[in-house]
N, CA, C and O of each residue as an XYZ file, in Angstrom:
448
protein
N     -72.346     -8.933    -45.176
C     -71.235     -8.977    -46.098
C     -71.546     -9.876    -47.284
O     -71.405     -9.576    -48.469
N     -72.005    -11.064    -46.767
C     -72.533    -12.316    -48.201
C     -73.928    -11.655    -48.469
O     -74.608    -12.094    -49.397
N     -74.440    -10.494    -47.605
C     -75.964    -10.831    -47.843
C     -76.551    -11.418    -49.686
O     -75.927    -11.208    -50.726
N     -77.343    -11.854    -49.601
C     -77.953    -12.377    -50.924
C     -76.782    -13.956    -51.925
O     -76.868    -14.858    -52.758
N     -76.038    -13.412    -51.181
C     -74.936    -14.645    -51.840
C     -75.312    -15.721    -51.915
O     -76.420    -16.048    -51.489
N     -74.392    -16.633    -52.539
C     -75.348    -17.987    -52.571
C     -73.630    -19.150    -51.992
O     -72.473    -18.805    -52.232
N     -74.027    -20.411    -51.271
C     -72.533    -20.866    -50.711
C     -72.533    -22.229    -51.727
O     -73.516    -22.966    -51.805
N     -71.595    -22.394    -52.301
C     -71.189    -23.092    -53.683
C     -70.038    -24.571    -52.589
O     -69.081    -24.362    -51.844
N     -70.630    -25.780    -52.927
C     -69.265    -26.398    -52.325
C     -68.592    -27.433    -53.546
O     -69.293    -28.312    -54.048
N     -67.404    -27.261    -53.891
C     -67.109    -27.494    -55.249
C     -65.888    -28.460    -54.796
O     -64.854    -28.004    -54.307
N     -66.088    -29.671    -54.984
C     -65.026    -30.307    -54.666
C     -63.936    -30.930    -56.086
O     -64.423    -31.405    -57.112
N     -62.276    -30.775    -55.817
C     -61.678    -31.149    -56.380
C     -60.071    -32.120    -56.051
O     -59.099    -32.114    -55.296
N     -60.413    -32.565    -56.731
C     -59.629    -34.103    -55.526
C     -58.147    -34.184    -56.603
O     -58.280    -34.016    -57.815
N     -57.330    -34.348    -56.230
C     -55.767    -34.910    -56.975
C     -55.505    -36.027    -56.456
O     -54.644    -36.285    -55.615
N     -56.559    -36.993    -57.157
C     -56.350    -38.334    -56.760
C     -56.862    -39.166    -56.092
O     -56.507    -40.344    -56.045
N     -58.121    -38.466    -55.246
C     -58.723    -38.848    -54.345
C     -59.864    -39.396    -54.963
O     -60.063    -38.956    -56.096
N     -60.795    -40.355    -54.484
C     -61.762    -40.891    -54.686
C     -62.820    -40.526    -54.566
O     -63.596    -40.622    -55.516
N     -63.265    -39.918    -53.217
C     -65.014    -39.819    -52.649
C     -64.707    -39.754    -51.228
O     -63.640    -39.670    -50.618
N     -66.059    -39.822    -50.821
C     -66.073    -40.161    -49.483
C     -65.341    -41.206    -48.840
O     -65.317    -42.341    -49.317
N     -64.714    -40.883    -47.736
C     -63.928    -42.119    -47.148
C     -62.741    -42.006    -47.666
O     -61.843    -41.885    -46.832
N     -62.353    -42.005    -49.035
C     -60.884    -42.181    -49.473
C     -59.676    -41.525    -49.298
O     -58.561    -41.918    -49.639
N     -60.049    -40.271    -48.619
C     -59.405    -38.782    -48.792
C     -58.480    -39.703    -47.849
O     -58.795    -40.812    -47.416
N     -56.999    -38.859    -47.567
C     -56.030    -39.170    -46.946
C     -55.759    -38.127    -45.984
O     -55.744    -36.914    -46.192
N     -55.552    -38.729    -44.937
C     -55.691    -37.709    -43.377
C     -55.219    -36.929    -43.892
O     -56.109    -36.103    -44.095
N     -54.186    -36.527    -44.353
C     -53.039    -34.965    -44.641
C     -53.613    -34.124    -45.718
O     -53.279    -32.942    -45.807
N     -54.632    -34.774    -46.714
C     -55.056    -34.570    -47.550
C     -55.361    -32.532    -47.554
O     -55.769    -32.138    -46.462
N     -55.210    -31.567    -48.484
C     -55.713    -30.299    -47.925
C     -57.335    -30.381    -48.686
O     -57.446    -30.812    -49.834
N     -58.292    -30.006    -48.044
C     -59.205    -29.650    -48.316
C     -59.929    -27.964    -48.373
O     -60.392    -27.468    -47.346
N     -59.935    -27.434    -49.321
C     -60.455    -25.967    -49.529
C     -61.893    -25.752    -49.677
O     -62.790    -26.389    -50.230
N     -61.830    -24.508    -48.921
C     -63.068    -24.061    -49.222
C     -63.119    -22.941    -49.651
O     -62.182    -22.248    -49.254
N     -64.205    -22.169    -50.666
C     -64.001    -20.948    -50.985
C     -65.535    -20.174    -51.541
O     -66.141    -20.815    -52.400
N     -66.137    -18.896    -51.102
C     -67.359    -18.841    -50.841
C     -67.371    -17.916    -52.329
O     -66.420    -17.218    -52.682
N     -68.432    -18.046    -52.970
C     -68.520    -17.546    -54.549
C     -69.730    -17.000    -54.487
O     -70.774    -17.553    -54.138
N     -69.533    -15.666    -54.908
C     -70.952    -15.091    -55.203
C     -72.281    -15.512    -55.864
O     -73.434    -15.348    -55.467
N     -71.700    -16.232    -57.232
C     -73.154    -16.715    -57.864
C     -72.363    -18.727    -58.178
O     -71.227    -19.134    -57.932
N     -73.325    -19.334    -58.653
C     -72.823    -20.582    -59.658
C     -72.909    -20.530    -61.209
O     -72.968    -21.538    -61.912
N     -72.910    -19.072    -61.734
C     -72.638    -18.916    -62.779
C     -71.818    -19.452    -63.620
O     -72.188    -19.614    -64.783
N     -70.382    -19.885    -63.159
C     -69.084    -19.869    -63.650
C     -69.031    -21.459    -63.512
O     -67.993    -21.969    -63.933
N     -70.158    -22.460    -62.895
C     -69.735    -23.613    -62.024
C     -70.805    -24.659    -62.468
O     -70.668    -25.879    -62.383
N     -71.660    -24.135    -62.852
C     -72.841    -25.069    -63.251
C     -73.856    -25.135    -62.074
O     -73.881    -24.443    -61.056
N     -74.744    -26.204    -62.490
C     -75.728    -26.532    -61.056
C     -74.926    -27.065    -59.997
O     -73.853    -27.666    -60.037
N     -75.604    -26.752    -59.112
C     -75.229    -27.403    -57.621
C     -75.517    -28.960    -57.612
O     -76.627    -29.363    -57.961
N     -74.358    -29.983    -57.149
C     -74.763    -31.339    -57.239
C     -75.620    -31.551    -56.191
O     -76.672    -32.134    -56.455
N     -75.418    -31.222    -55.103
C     -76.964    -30.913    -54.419
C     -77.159    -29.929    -52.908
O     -76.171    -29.565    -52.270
N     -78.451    -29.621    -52.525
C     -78.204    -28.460    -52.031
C     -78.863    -28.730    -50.848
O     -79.930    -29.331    -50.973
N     -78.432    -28.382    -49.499
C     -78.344    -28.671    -48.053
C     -79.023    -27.371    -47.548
O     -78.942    -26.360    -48.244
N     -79.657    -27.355    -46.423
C     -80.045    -26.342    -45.744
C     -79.182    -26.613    -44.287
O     -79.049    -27.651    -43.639
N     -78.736    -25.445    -44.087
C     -77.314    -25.433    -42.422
C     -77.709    -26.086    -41.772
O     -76.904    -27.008    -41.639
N     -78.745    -26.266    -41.060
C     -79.220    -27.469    -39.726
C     -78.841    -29.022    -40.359
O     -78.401    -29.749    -39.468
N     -78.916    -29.699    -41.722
C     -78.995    -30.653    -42.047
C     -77.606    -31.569    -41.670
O     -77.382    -32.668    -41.165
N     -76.659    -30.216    -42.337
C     -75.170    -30.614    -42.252
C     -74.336    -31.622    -40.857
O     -74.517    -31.506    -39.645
N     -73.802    -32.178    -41.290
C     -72.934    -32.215    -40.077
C     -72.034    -31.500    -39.272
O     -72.030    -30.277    -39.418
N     -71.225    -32.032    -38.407
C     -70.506    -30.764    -37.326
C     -69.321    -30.725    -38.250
O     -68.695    -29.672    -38.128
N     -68.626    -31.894    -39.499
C     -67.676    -31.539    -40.427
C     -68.320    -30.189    -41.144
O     -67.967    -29.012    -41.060
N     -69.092    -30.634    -41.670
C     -69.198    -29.504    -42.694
C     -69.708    -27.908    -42.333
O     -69.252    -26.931    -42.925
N     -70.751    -27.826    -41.238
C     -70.395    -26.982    -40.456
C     -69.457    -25.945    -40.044
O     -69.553    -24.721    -39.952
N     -68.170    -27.097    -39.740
C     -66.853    -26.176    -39.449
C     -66.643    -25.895    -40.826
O     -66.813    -24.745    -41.231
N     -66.458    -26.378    -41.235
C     -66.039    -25.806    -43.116
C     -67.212    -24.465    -43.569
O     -66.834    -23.328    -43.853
N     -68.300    -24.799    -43.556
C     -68.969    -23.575    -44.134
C     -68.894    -22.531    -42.958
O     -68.588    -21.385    -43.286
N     -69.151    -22.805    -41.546
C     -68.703    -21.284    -40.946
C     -67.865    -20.889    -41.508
O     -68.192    -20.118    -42.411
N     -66.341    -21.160    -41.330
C     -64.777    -21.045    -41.733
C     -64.775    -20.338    -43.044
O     -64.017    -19.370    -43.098
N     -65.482    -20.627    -44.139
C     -65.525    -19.742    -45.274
C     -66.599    -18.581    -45.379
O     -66.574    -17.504    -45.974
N     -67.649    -19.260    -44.498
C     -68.058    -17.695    -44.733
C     -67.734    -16.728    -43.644
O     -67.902    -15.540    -43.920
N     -67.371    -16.981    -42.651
C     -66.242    -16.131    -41.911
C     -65.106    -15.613    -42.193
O     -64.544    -14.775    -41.489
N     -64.585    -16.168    -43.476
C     -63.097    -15.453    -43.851
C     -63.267    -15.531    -45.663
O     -62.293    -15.185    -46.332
N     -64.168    -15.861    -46.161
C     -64.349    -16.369    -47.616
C     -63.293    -17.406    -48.143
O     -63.199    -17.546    -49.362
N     -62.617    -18.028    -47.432
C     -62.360    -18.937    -48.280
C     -61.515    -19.916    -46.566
O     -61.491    -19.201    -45.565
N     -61.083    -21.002    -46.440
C     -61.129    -22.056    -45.315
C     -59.897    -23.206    -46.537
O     -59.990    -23.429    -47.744
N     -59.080    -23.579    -45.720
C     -58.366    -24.778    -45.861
C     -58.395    -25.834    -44.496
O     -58.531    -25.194    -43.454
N     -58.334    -26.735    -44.375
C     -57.843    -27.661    -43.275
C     -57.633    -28.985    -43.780
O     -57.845    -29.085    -44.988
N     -57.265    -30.056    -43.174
C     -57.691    -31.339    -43.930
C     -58.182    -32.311    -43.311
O     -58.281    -31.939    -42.142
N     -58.663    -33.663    -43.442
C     -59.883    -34.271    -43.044
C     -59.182    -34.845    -41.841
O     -60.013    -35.435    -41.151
N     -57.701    -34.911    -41.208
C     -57.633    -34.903    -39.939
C     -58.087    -34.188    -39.036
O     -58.536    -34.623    -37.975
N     -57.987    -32.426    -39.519
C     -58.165    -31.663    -38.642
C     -59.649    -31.689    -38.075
O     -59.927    -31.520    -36.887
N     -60.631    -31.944    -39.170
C     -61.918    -32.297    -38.899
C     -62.300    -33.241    -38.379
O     -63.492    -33.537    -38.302
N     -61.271    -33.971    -37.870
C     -62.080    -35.240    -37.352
C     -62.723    -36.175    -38.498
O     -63.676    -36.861    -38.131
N     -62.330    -36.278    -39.790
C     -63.406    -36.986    -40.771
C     -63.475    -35.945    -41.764
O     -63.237    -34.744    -41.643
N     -63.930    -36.769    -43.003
C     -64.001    -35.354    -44.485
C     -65.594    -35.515    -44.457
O     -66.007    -36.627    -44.784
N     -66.658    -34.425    -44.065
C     -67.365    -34.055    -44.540
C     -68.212    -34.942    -45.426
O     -67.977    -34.888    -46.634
N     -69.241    -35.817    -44.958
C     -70.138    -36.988    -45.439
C     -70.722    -35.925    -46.425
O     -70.406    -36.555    -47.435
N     -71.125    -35.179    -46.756
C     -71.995    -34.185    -47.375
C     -71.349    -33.934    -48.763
O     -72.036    -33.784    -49.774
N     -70.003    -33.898    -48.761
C     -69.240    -33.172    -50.184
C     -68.176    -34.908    -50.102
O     -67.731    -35.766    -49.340
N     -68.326    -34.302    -52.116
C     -67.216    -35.366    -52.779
C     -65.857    -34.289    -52.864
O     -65.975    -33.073    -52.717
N     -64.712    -34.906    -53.098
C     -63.485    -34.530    -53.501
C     -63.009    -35.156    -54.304
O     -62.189    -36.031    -54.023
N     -63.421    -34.863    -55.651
C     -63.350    -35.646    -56.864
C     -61.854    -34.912    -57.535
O     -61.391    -33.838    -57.151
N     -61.315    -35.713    -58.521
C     -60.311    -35.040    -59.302
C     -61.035    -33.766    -60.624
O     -60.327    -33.048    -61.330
N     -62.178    -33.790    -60.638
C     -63.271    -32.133    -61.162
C     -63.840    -31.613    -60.046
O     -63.640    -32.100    -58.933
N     -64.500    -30.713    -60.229
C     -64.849    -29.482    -59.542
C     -66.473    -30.390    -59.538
O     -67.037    -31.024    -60.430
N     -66.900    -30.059    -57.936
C     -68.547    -30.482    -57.815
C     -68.955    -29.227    -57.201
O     -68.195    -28.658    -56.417
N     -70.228    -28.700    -57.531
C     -70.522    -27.308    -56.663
C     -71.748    -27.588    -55.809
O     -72.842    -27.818    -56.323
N     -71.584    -27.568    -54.741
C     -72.941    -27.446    -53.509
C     -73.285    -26.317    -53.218
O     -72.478    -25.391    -53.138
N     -74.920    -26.158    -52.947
C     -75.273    -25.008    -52.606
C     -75.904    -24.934    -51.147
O     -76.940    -25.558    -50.917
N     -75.428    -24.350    -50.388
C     -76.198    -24.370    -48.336
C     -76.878    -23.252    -48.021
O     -76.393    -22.143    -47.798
N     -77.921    -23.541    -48.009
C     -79.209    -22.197    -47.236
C     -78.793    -22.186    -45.724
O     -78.399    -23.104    -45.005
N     -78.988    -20.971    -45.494
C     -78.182    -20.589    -43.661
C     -79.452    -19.074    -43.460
O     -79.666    -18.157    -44.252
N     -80.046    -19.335    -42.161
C     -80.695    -18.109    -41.899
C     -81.839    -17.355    -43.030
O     -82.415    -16.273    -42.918
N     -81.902    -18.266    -44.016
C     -82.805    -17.719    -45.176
C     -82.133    -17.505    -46.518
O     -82.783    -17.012    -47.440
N     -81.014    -17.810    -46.656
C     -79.744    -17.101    -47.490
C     -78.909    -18.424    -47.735
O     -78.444    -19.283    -46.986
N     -78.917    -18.206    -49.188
C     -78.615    -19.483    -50.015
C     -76.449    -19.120    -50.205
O     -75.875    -18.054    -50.430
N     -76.140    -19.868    -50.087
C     -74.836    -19.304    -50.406
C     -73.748    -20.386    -51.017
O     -73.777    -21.501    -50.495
N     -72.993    -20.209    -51.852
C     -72.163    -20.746    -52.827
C     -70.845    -21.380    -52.302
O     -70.217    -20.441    -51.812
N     -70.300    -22.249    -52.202
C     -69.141    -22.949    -52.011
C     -68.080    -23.588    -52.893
O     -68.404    -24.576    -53.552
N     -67.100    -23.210    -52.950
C     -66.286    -24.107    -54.057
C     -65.688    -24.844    -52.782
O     -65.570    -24.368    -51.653
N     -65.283    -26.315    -53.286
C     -64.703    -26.905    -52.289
C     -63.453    -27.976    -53.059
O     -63.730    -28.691    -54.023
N     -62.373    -27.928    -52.566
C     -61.029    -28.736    -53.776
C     -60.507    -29.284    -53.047
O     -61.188    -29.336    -52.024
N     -59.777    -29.685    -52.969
C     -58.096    -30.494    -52.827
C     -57.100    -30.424    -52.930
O     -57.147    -30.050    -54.102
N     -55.896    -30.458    -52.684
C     -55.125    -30.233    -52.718
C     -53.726    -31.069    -52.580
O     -53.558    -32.056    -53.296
N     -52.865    -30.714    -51.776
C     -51.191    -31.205    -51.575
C     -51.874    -32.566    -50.763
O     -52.872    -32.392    -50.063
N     -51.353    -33.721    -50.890
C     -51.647    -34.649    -49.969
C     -52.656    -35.611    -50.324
O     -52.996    -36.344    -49.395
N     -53.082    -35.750    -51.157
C     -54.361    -36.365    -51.481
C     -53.936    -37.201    -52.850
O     -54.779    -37.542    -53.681
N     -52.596    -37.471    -52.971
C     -52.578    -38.447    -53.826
C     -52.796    -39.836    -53.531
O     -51.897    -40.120    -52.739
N     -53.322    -40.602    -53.684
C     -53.132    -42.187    -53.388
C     -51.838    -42.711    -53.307
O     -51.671    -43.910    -53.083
C-alpha cells in the first residue's frame, strides 16, 4: 500500500517545548505522507530497529491506518526520537528497505 513511500515525522507543538515537556494529555499526531516535498528535509532520519518501543507504536499506528493520534500518556512517555515544537519538524524512518514519511503535531492539551 506505502510501497516506495517515504515516513515523514513532523512535529508540531501548541506550546510545548521538546522532549520531556509535552503534557501527559497532550494529543500527539501522526500522519504518513507520500513524499517530503511539501515539508523540507528530514531533521533526521532513523532506520525501524533504532527507534524505541514509543515511537514504534507511533510509526506502526500510521502506517497501519495512515495517520495515528494518542498522547504521551498513552505511550508511556513522548517518543525520545521526535520534537513537538510549536513548527512542523519532518523525520524520515527506513522499515524493511523502504524509506517512509511522517508528519508528526500536536495538538488539544499541550499548552503549558
Amino acid at each position: 500500500m506505502l510501497a516506495g513511500a517515504a515516513v515523514a515525522l513532523t512535529g508540531v507543538a501548541a506550546g510545548c517545548a521538546g522532549n520531556g515537556d509535552v503534557p501527559a494529555n497532550c494529543r500527539l499526531s501522526h500522519e504518513v505522507v507520500d513524499s517530503s516535498d511539501d515539508y523540507g528535509d528530514p531533521r533526521e532520519s532513523y532506520e525501524y530497529g533504532e527507534l524505541s518501543d514509543e515511537a514504534k507504536q507511533v510509526v506502526d499506528a500510521a502506517l497501519e491506518n495512515g495517520s495515528h493520534s494518542t498522547t504521551a500518556d498513552d505511550l508511556g512517555g513522548e517518543p525520545p526520537e521526535f520534537r513537538y515544537w510549536d513548527t512542523t519538524t519532518l523525520y524520515a524512518v527506513t522499515r524493511d528497505g523502504e524509506t517512509y514519511y511522517l508528519l508528526t503535531y500536536s495538538g488539544e492539551g499541550c499548552e503549558n
